[in-house]
mmCIF file of C-alpha atoms and ligand atoms in Angstrom:
data_model
loop_
_atom_site.group_PDB
_atom_site.id
_atom_site.type_symbol
_atom_site.label_atom_id
_atom_site.label_comp_id
_atom_site.label_asym_id
_atom_site.label_seq_id
_atom_site.Cartn_x
_atom_site.Cartn_y
_atom_site.Cartn_z
ATOM 1 C CA MET A 30 100.397 88.755 88.577
ATOM 2 C CA ILE A 31 100.003 90.895 85.450
ATOM 3 C CA VAL A 32 97.427 89.796 83.234
ATOM 4 C CA ARG A 33 98.773 90.612 79.018
ATOM 5 C CA LYS A 34 95.983 90.544 76.417
ATOM 6 C CA ASN A 35 95.874 89.326 73.413
ATOM 7 C CA MET A 36 95.200 92.006 70.208
ATOM 8 C CA ALA A 37 91.862 90.202 70.184
ATOM 9 C CA GLU A 38 91.730 91.525 73.653
ATOM 10 C CA LEU A 39 92.492 94.566 73.222
ATOM 11 C CA GLU A 40 90.406 95.607 70.487
ATOM 12 C CA LYS A 41 87.306 94.570 72.567
ATOM 13 C CA MET A 42 89.270 96.736 75.309
ATOM 14 C CA ARG A 43 89.396 99.486 72.629
ATOM 15 C CA CYS A 44 85.537 99.250 72.200
ATOM 16 C CA SER A 45 85.190 100.476 76.018
ATOM 17 C CA GLY A 46 88.335 102.877 76.003
ATOM 18 C CA LEU A 47 86.318 104.460 72.503
ATOM 19 C CA LEU A 48 82.960 104.839 74.084
ATOM 20 C CA VAL A 49 84.367 106.262 77.044
ATOM 21 C CA TRP A 50 85.756 108.917 75.487
ATOM 22 C CA LYS A 51 82.616 109.721 73.043
ATOM 23 C CA ILE A 52 81.006 109.847 77.159
ATOM 24 C CA LEU A 53 83.978 112.118 78.362
ATOM 25 C CA ASP A 54 84.008 114.286 74.901
ATOM 26 C CA GLU A 55 79.928 114.775 75.188
ATOM 27 C CA LEU A 56 80.269 116.364 79.032
ATOM 28 C CA ARG A 57 83.055 117.988 78.388
ATOM 29 C CA ARG A 58 81.082 119.982 75.818
ATOM 30 C CA MET A 59 78.278 120.288 78.672
ATOM 31 C CA VAL A 60 80.018 121.743 81.442
ATOM 32 C CA GLY A 61 79.597 125.318 81.626
ATOM 33 C CA GLU A 62 77.688 127.800 84.566
ATOM 34 C CA GLY A 63 74.940 127.131 85.290
ATOM 35 C CA VAL A 64 74.968 123.045 84.752
ATOM 36 C CA SER A 65 74.759 120.847 87.980
ATOM 37 C CA THR A 66 77.131 117.664 88.120
ATOM 38 C CA ILE A 67 73.770 115.425 88.367
ATOM 39 C CA ASP A 68 73.150 116.582 84.787
ATOM 40 C CA LEU A 69 76.291 115.773 83.600
ATOM 41 C CA GLU A 70 75.621 112.085 85.485
ATOM 42 C CA VAL A 71 72.028 111.654 83.524
ATOM 43 C CA THR A 72 73.828 111.988 80.177
ATOM 44 C CA ALA A 73 76.300 109.904 80.772
ATOM 45 C CA GLU A 74 74.086 107.053 82.144
ATOM 46 C CA LYS A 75 71.801 107.265 78.664
ATOM 47 C CA MET A 76 75.149 107.120 76.792
ATOM 48 C CA MET A 77 75.819 104.141 78.355
ATOM 49 C CA THR A 78 72.798 102.306 77.794
ATOM 50 C CA ASP A 79 72.353 102.967 74.718
ATOM 51 C CA ALA A 80 75.548 101.823 74.231
ATOM 52 C CA GLY A 81 74.776 98.301 75.673
ATOM 53 C CA ALA A 82 77.586 98.929 78.355
ATOM 54 C CA ARG A 83 77.706 98.829 81.961
ATOM 55 C CA PRO A 84 78.850 101.080 84.294
ATOM 56 C CA ALA A 85 81.930 100.540 85.595
ATOM 57 C CA PHE A 86 81.951 102.760 88.936
ATOM 58 C CA LYS A 87 77.768 102.219 89.974
ATOM 59 C CA GLY A 88 77.881 99.455 92.474
ATOM 60 C CA TYR A 89 81.750 99.561 93.018
ATOM 61 C CA SER A 90 82.373 99.333 96.727
ATOM 62 C CA THR A 91 85.818 98.814 98.582
ATOM 63 C CA PRO A 92 85.747 97.675 101.885
ATOM 64 C CA ALA A 93 87.548 101.105 103.215
ATOM 65 C CA THR A 94 84.102 102.447 101.889
ATOM 66 C CA GLY A 95 81.665 99.656 102.671
ATOM 67 C CA THR A 96 79.137 101.471 100.535
ATOM 68 C CA LYS A 97 78.706 101.023 96.776
ATOM 69 C CA PHE A 98 79.519 103.751 94.927
ATOM 70 C CA PRO A 99 75.719 105.473 93.726
ATOM 71 C CA PHE A 100 76.718 106.775 90.741
ATOM 72 C CA VAL A 101 78.459 106.238 86.359
ATOM 73 C CA LEU A 102 80.343 109.513 87.245
ATOM 74 C CA CYS A 103 82.972 110.849 89.650
ATOM 75 C CA THR A 104 82.634 114.718 89.647
ATOM 76 C CA SER A 105 85.148 116.277 92.017
ATOM 77 C CA VAL A 106 85.017 119.827 91.689
ATOM 78 C CA ASN A 107 88.153 122.326 92.997
ATOM 79 C CA ASP A 108 89.769 120.428 95.965
ATOM 80 C CA GLU A 109 87.971 117.472 95.720
ATOM 81 C CA ILE A 110 90.823 115.025 94.603
ATOM 82 C CA VAL A 111 89.095 111.958 93.273
ATOM 83 C CA HIS A 112 85.327 110.383 93.539
ATOM 84 C CA GLY A 113 83.300 113.145 94.108
ATOM 85 C CA MET A 114 79.319 112.351 93.626
ATOM 86 C CA PRO A 115 77.246 113.762 91.138
ATOM 87 C CA SER A 116 74.413 115.912 93.373
ATOM 88 C CA GLN A 117 72.156 118.409 91.952
ATOM 89 C CA LYS A 118 73.027 120.747 94.126
ATOM 90 C CA LYS A 119 76.464 121.378 92.676
ATOM 91 C CA VAL A 120 75.654 123.741 90.416
ATOM 92 C CA LEU A 121 79.174 124.611 88.196
ATOM 93 C CA LYS A 122 80.040 128.347 88.626
ATOM 94 C CA SER A 123 83.132 130.206 86.542
ATOM 95 C CA GLY A 124 86.075 129.818 88.364
ATOM 96 C CA ASP A 125 85.517 126.027 89.215
ATOM 97 C CA ILE A 126 87.381 123.379 87.547
ATOM 98 C CA ILE A 127 85.684 119.814 87.398
ATOM 99 C CA SER A 128 87.251 116.245 87.828
ATOM 100 C CA ILE A 129 84.766 113.567 85.450
ATOM 101 C CA ASP A 130 86.202 110.836 85.727
ATOM 102 C CA THR A 131 84.179 107.502 84.298
ATOM 103 C CA GLY A 132 84.874 103.966 82.563
ATOM 104 C CA VAL A 133 82.781 101.100 81.247
ATOM 105 C CA GLN A 134 82.199 97.555 80.559
ATOM 106 C CA LEU A 135 81.565 96.320 77.296
ATOM 107 C CA ASN A 136 82.036 93.189 75.926
ATOM 108 C CA GLY A 137 83.596 91.812 79.030
ATOM 109 C CA TYR A 138 86.041 94.676 79.267
ATOM 110 C CA TYR A 139 86.618 98.053 81.122
ATOM 111 C CA GLY A 140 87.588 101.238 80.040
ATOM 112 C CA ASP A 141 88.548 103.710 82.366
ATOM 113 C CA SER A 142 89.952 107.501 81.342
ATOM 114 C CA ALA A 143 89.228 110.584 83.112
ATOM 115 C CA ILE A 144 89.280 114.679 82.011
ATOM 116 C CA THR A 145 90.057 118.069 84.229
ATOM 117 C CA VAL A 146 87.423 120.672 82.528
ATOM 118 C CA GLY A 147 87.913 124.365 83.845
ATOM 119 C CA VAL A 148 84.281 126.322 84.005
ATOM 120 C CA GLY A 149 84.047 130.023 82.748
ATOM 121 C CA GLU A 150 87.032 132.210 83.433
ATOM 122 C CA VAL A 151 89.306 129.823 85.336
ATOM 123 C CA SER A 152 92.338 131.331 87.397
ATOM 124 C CA PRO A 153 95.667 131.537 85.613
ATOM 125 C CA GLU A 154 96.949 128.847 88.733
ATOM 126 C CA ALA A 155 94.168 126.807 88.204
ATOM 127 C CA ARG A 156 94.639 126.812 84.282
ATOM 128 C CA ARG A 157 98.726 125.574 85.017
ATOM 129 C CA LEU A 158 97.360 123.118 87.205
ATOM 130 C CA MET A 159 95.419 121.449 84.569
ATOM 131 C CA GLU A 160 98.015 121.904 81.972
ATOM 132 C CA VAL A 161 100.438 120.509 83.575
ATOM 133 C CA THR A 162 98.665 117.291 85.024
ATOM 134 C CA ARG A 163 97.637 116.289 81.682
ATOM 135 C CA GLU A 164 101.426 117.211 80.496
ATOM 136 C CA SER A 165 102.166 114.661 82.960
ATOM 137 C CA LEU A 166 100.326 112.099 81.483
ATOM 138 C CA GLU A 167 101.490 112.580 78.525
ATOM 139 C CA MET A 168 105.064 112.383 79.464
ATOM 140 C CA ALA A 169 103.884 109.578 81.141
ATOM 141 C CA ILE A 170 102.215 107.878 78.536
ATOM 142 C CA GLU A 171 105.474 107.796 76.291
ATOM 143 C CA LYS A 172 107.253 106.117 78.219
ATOM 144 C CA ALA A 173 104.908 102.670 78.222
ATOM 145 C CA ARG A 174 106.398 100.815 76.011
ATOM 146 C CA PRO A 175 107.915 97.143 76.015
ATOM 147 C CA GLY A 176 111.254 97.431 77.601
ATOM 148 C CA ASN A 177 110.920 100.469 80.618
ATOM 149 C CA ARG A 178 109.689 99.686 84.379
ATOM 150 C CA LEU A 179 106.879 100.631 86.317
ATOM 151 C CA PHE A 180 108.999 103.591 87.730
ATOM 152 C CA ASP A 181 109.457 105.432 84.148
ATOM 153 C CA ILE A 182 106.116 106.149 84.641
ATOM 154 C CA CYS A 183 105.664 106.895 87.975
ATOM 155 C CA GLY A 184 108.693 108.957 87.981
ATOM 156 C CA THR A 185 108.082 110.818 85.020
ATOM 157 C CA VAL A 186 104.801 112.189 86.458
ATOM 158 C CA GLU A 187 106.531 113.232 89.688
ATOM 159 C CA ARG A 188 109.411 115.028 88.010
ATOM 160 C CA HIS A 189 106.776 116.827 86.057
ATOM 161 C CA VAL A 190 104.757 117.487 89.056
ATOM 162 C CA THR A 191 106.718 118.843 91.147
ATOM 163 C CA ALA A 192 109.574 120.626 89.008
ATOM 164 C CA ASN A 193 106.635 122.904 88.014
ATOM 165 C CA GLY A 194 105.751 123.279 92.137
ATOM 166 C CA PHE A 195 102.667 120.880 92.317
ATOM 167 C CA SER A 196 102.624 117.667 94.411
ATOM 168 C CA VAL A 197 100.983 114.666 93.481
ATOM 169 C CA VAL A 198 98.521 112.573 96.067
ATOM 170 C CA ARG A 199 99.800 109.784 97.387
ATOM 171 C CA GLU A 200 97.050 107.937 98.261
ATOM 172 C CA PHE A 201 95.731 107.070 94.993
ATOM 173 C CA VAL A 202 96.843 105.165 92.175
ATOM 174 C CA GLY A 203 96.715 104.081 88.661
ATOM 175 C CA HIS A 204 95.965 100.690 87.821
ATOM 176 C CA GLY A 205 95.668 97.783 85.609
ATOM 177 C CA ILE A 206 92.827 96.867 83.797
ATOM 178 C CA GLY A 207 91.348 94.094 81.941
ATOM 179 C CA THR A 208 88.285 91.925 82.801
ATOM 180 C CA GLN A 209 88.716 93.353 85.789
ATOM 181 C CA MET A 210 88.534 97.306 85.980
ATOM 182 C CA HIS A 211 91.037 97.095 88.905
ATOM 183 C CA GLU A 212 94.264 94.571 88.408
ATOM 184 C CA GLU A 213 97.560 94.968 88.885
ATOM 185 C CA PRO A 214 99.867 96.598 89.212
ATOM 186 C CA GLN A 215 99.063 100.233 91.188
ATOM 187 C CA ILE A 216 100.632 102.668 89.687
ATOM 188 C CA PRO A 217 101.459 105.292 91.599
ATOM 189 C CA ASN A 218 102.238 108.636 90.671
ATOM 190 C CA TYR A 219 105.815 108.944 92.362
ATOM 191 C CA VAL A 220 108.505 106.594 92.532
ATOM 192 C CA ASP A 221 107.659 104.032 95.698
ATOM 193 C CA ARG A 222 111.186 102.590 96.719
ATOM 194 C CA ARG A 223 108.879 99.657 98.511
ATOM 195 C CA SER A 224 106.985 98.499 95.341
ATOM 196 C CA GLU A 225 107.895 96.406 93.003
ATOM 197 C CA ASN A 226 109.484 98.044 89.750
ATOM 198 C CA PRO A 227 108.324 95.662 87.267
ATOM 199 C CA ARG A 228 109.254 96.149 83.796
ATOM 200 C CA LEU A 229 106.862 96.619 81.180
ATOM 201 C CA LYS A 230 106.048 93.607 78.314
ATOM 202 C CA GLU A 231 103.396 93.930 75.061
ATOM 203 C CA GLY A 232 99.891 93.557 75.932
ATOM 204 C CA MET A 233 99.494 95.008 79.595
ATOM 205 C CA VAL A 234 97.344 97.434 79.775
ATOM 206 C CA LEU A 235 97.704 100.174 82.029
ATOM 207 C CA ALA A 236 95.231 102.790 83.864
ATOM 208 C CA ILE A 237 97.334 105.487 84.301
ATOM 209 C CA GLU A 238 95.954 108.457 86.331
ATOM 210 C CA PRO A 239 97.784 111.523 88.004
ATOM 211 C CA MET A 240 96.151 113.434 90.405
ATOM 212 C CA VAL A 241 97.812 116.180 91.564
ATOM 213 C CA ASN A 242 97.755 119.495 94.532
ATOM 214 C CA ALA A 243 98.200 122.726 93.637
ATOM 215 C CA GLY A 244 99.479 122.800 97.312
ATOM 216 C CA LYS A 245 100.339 120.299 99.302
ATOM 217 C CA PRO A 246 100.067 116.324 98.604
ATOM 218 C CA GLY A 247 97.494 115.859 101.716
ATOM 219 C CA SER A 248 94.392 114.125 101.073
ATOM 220 C CA ARG A 249 91.514 113.098 103.488
ATOM 221 C CA VAL A 250 88.225 111.856 102.738
ATOM 222 C CA ARG A 251 85.078 113.363 103.415
ATOM 223 C CA PRO A 252 82.519 111.732 105.684
ATOM 224 C CA ASP A 253 80.699 110.100 102.987
ATOM 225 C CA LYS A 254 83.422 107.785 102.821
ATOM 226 C CA TRP A 255 83.831 108.598 98.935
ATOM 227 C CA THR A 256 85.386 112.298 98.315
ATOM 228 C CA ALA A 257 89.231 112.686 98.496
ATOM 229 C CA VAL A 258 89.982 116.479 98.940
ATOM 230 C CA THR A 259 92.425 118.347 99.702
ATOM 231 C CA GLU A 260 94.110 118.974 103.230
ATOM 232 C CA ASP A 261 94.718 122.204 102.382
ATOM 233 C CA GLY A 262 91.546 122.862 100.047
ATOM 234 C CA LYS A 263 93.885 124.132 97.297
ATOM 235 C CA TYR A 264 92.518 122.617 94.284
ATOM 236 C CA SER A 265 93.621 119.481 92.800
ATOM 237 C CA ALA A 266 93.092 118.037 88.968
ATOM 238 C CA HIS A 267 92.943 115.000 87.117
ATOM 239 C CA PHE A 268 93.334 112.893 83.803
ATOM 240 C CA GLU A 269 93.335 109.499 82.979
ATOM 241 C CA HIS A 270 93.818 107.669 80.111
ATOM 242 C CA THR A 271 93.458 103.775 79.317
ATOM 243 C CA VAL A 272 96.859 102.536 77.842
ATOM 244 C CA ALA A 273 97.755 98.666 75.717
ATOM 245 C CA ILE A 274 101.975 98.544 75.122
ATOM 246 C CA THR A 275 102.417 97.090 72.454
ATOM 247 C CA ALA A 276 105.373 96.311 70.205
ATOM 248 C CA GLU A 277 104.585 99.810 68.393
ATOM 249 C CA GLY A 278 104.364 101.410 71.326
ATOM 250 C CA PRO A 279 101.953 102.734 73.359
ATOM 251 C CA TRP A 280 98.505 102.640 72.156
ATOM 252 C CA VAL A 281 96.193 105.060 73.984
ATOM 253 C CA LEU A 282 92.672 103.049 73.844
ATOM 254 C CA THR A 283 90.372 106.060 75.517
ATOM 255 C CA ARG A 284 90.996 108.508 72.561
ATOM 256 C CA PRO A 285 90.477 108.302 68.753
HETATM 257 MG MG1 LIG B 327 89.075 106.575 86.348
HETATM 258 MG MG1 LIG B 328 91.239 104.314 87.182
#
C-alpha cells in the first residue's frame, strides 16, 4: 500500500528534507583533492546530532547484507554505484567523481537525497555523465504530478539516459518514503513491465534516484556486502531527491 501524507505530515517531511539539503550543501563545498570520505562522514554526523536528527543509514540492515551499515553517509567514488563506505584511506583526487547519499529521521519522518560531485579536473565524459543523470532526475521530478503514473517517472529517466548513450542500473531503485525510509512503491529507473504502474496521487512522497552507468548497466556487490560497483569498471553517477506530489505539482522537499 502506498501511504499518502497530509499537509501537516508533509511539513514535517519538509524539515527532514531541508536538513538533508543543508548537510549535502556543506559536503559539496568540502569535496576536494586530499579530503577523505571519512572527513565528510564526521561533518555529516555532527550536523545531524546538532539538529537532533537520527541518521537514517547508520544501523540500517537488509536481509541481503545481514550486517548493519556503519555510517551516516554512503560515499561512492568512480565505479562505485551506491552504498560505498566512508574510509580514512579513501582520499579524493583530481578526476574522481563522488556520490554522497544521506538520509535523516526528524520528528518521525525521513528525508533522503544524493548528489554526485566532481573532484578537481574531471574528464568531459564524467562531467557529461553527472549532467545527464542530474537532468534525468529533474525531468522525472516534473512527472511527479497527480494523474500521471509511476511509469511516467521510470520511463522519463530511462529515455533520457539511454538517448545520451549511458545506461540505467536495474538492481537498485527509488522508493516511497515517510515514517519509513523505504515505503511502497519501488521506483525503478526503467519501465519494468512486470511491476505495477499505480496512478500518482496527492500526498504521495517519492525518493526518485537515478543511478546511471557510463558503460554497461551491469553491477556487482563487493565482498563487504554493501558497495555496489559497475561490472565494467566505468564510472557511475547518482542523484536523488525526496519529492511530494501536491495539487500544485511536485514539491522537492530536499532543496530550498
Ligand atoms: Mg538516498
Ligand atoms: Mg533513497
